[in-house]
Coordinates of C-alpha atoms in Angstrom, one line a residue:
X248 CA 0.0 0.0 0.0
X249 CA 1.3 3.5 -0.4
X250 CA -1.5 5.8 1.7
X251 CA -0.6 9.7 2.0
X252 CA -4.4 11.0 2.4
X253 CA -2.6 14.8 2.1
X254 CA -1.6 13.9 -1.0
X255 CA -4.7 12.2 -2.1
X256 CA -2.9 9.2 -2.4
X257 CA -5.0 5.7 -1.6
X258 CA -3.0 3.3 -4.0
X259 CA -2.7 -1.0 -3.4
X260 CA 0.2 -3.5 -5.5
X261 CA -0.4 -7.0 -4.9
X262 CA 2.4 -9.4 -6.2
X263 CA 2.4 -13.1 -6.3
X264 CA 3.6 -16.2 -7.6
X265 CA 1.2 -19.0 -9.3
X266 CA 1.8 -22.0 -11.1
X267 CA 0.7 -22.4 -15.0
X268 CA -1.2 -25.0 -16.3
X269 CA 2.0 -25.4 -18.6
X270 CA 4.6 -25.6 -15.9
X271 CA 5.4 -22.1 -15.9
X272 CA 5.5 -19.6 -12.8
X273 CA 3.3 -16.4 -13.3
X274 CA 4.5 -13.4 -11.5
X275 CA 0.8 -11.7 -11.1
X276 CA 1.0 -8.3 -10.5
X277 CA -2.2 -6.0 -9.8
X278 CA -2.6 -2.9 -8.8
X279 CA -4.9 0.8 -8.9
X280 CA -6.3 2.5 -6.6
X281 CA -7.6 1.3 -3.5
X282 CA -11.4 0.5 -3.6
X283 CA -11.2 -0.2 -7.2
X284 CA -10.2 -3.8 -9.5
X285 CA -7.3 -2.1 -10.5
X286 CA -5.1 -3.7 -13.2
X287 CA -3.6 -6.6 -13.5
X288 CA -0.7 -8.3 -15.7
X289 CA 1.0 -11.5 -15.2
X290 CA 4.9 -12.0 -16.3
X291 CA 5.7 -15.5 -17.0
X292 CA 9.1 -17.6 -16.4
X293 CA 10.6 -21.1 -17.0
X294 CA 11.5 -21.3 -13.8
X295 CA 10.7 -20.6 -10.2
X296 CA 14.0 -18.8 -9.1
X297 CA 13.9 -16.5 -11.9
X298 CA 9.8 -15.7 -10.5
X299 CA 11.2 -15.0 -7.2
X300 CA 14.4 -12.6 -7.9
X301 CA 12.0 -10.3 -10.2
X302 CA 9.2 -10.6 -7.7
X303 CA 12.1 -9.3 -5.1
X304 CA 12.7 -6.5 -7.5
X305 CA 9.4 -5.2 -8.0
X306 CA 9.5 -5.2 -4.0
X307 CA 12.1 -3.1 -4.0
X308 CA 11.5 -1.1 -6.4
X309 CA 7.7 -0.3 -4.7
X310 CA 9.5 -0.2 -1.6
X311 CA 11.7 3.1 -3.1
X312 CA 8.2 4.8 -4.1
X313 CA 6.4 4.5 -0.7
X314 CA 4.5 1.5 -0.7
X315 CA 5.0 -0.5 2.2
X316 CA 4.2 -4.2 2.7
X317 CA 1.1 -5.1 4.9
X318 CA 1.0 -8.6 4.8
X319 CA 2.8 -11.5 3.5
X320 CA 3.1 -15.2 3.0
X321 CA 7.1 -14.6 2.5
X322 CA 9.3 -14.4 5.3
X323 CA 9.0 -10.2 5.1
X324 CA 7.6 -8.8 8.3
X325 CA 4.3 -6.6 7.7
X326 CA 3.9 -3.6 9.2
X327 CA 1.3 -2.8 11.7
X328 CA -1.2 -1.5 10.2
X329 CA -3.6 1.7 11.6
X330 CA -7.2 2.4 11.4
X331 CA -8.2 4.7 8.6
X332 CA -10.6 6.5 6.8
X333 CA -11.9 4.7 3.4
X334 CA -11.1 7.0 -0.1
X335 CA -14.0 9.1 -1.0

């Protein structure tokens, strides 16, 4: 999530790794504004490893422009989140 209501800023990037039908990994990443569906692409790859070093990047590079993780099935801590007001 990356939240700055002084900005006007309510945005949500979800990232995660699923199997193909086809033995592939899918990187699945969605993302818009929070309350909406958002958008949603999925990156495929031959092999796990190479899913999980460009899901680390997209991390990262989220990370550098504000969003902050809130809950994960990886061993990343989430943050705690606060109460707040929905987007209007």
């Amino acid at each position: 999530e990356s939240i700055s209501p002084a900005e006007n800023r309510f945005r949500f990037y979800v990232l995660s790794l699923d199997e193909t039908l086809f033995g592939d990994v899918a990187l699945v990443r969605e993302w818009g504004r929070i309350g909406t569906n958002g958008r949603r692409r999925l990156d495929l790859f031959d092999d796990r490893v190479r899913a999980i070093s460009s899901l680390e990047d997209w991390l990262e590079r989220k990370g550098r422009r504000g969003y902050e993780v809130v809950e994960s099935s990886l061993p990343i801590p989430p943050r705690q989140i606060s109460p707040r007001q929905p987007a209007q």
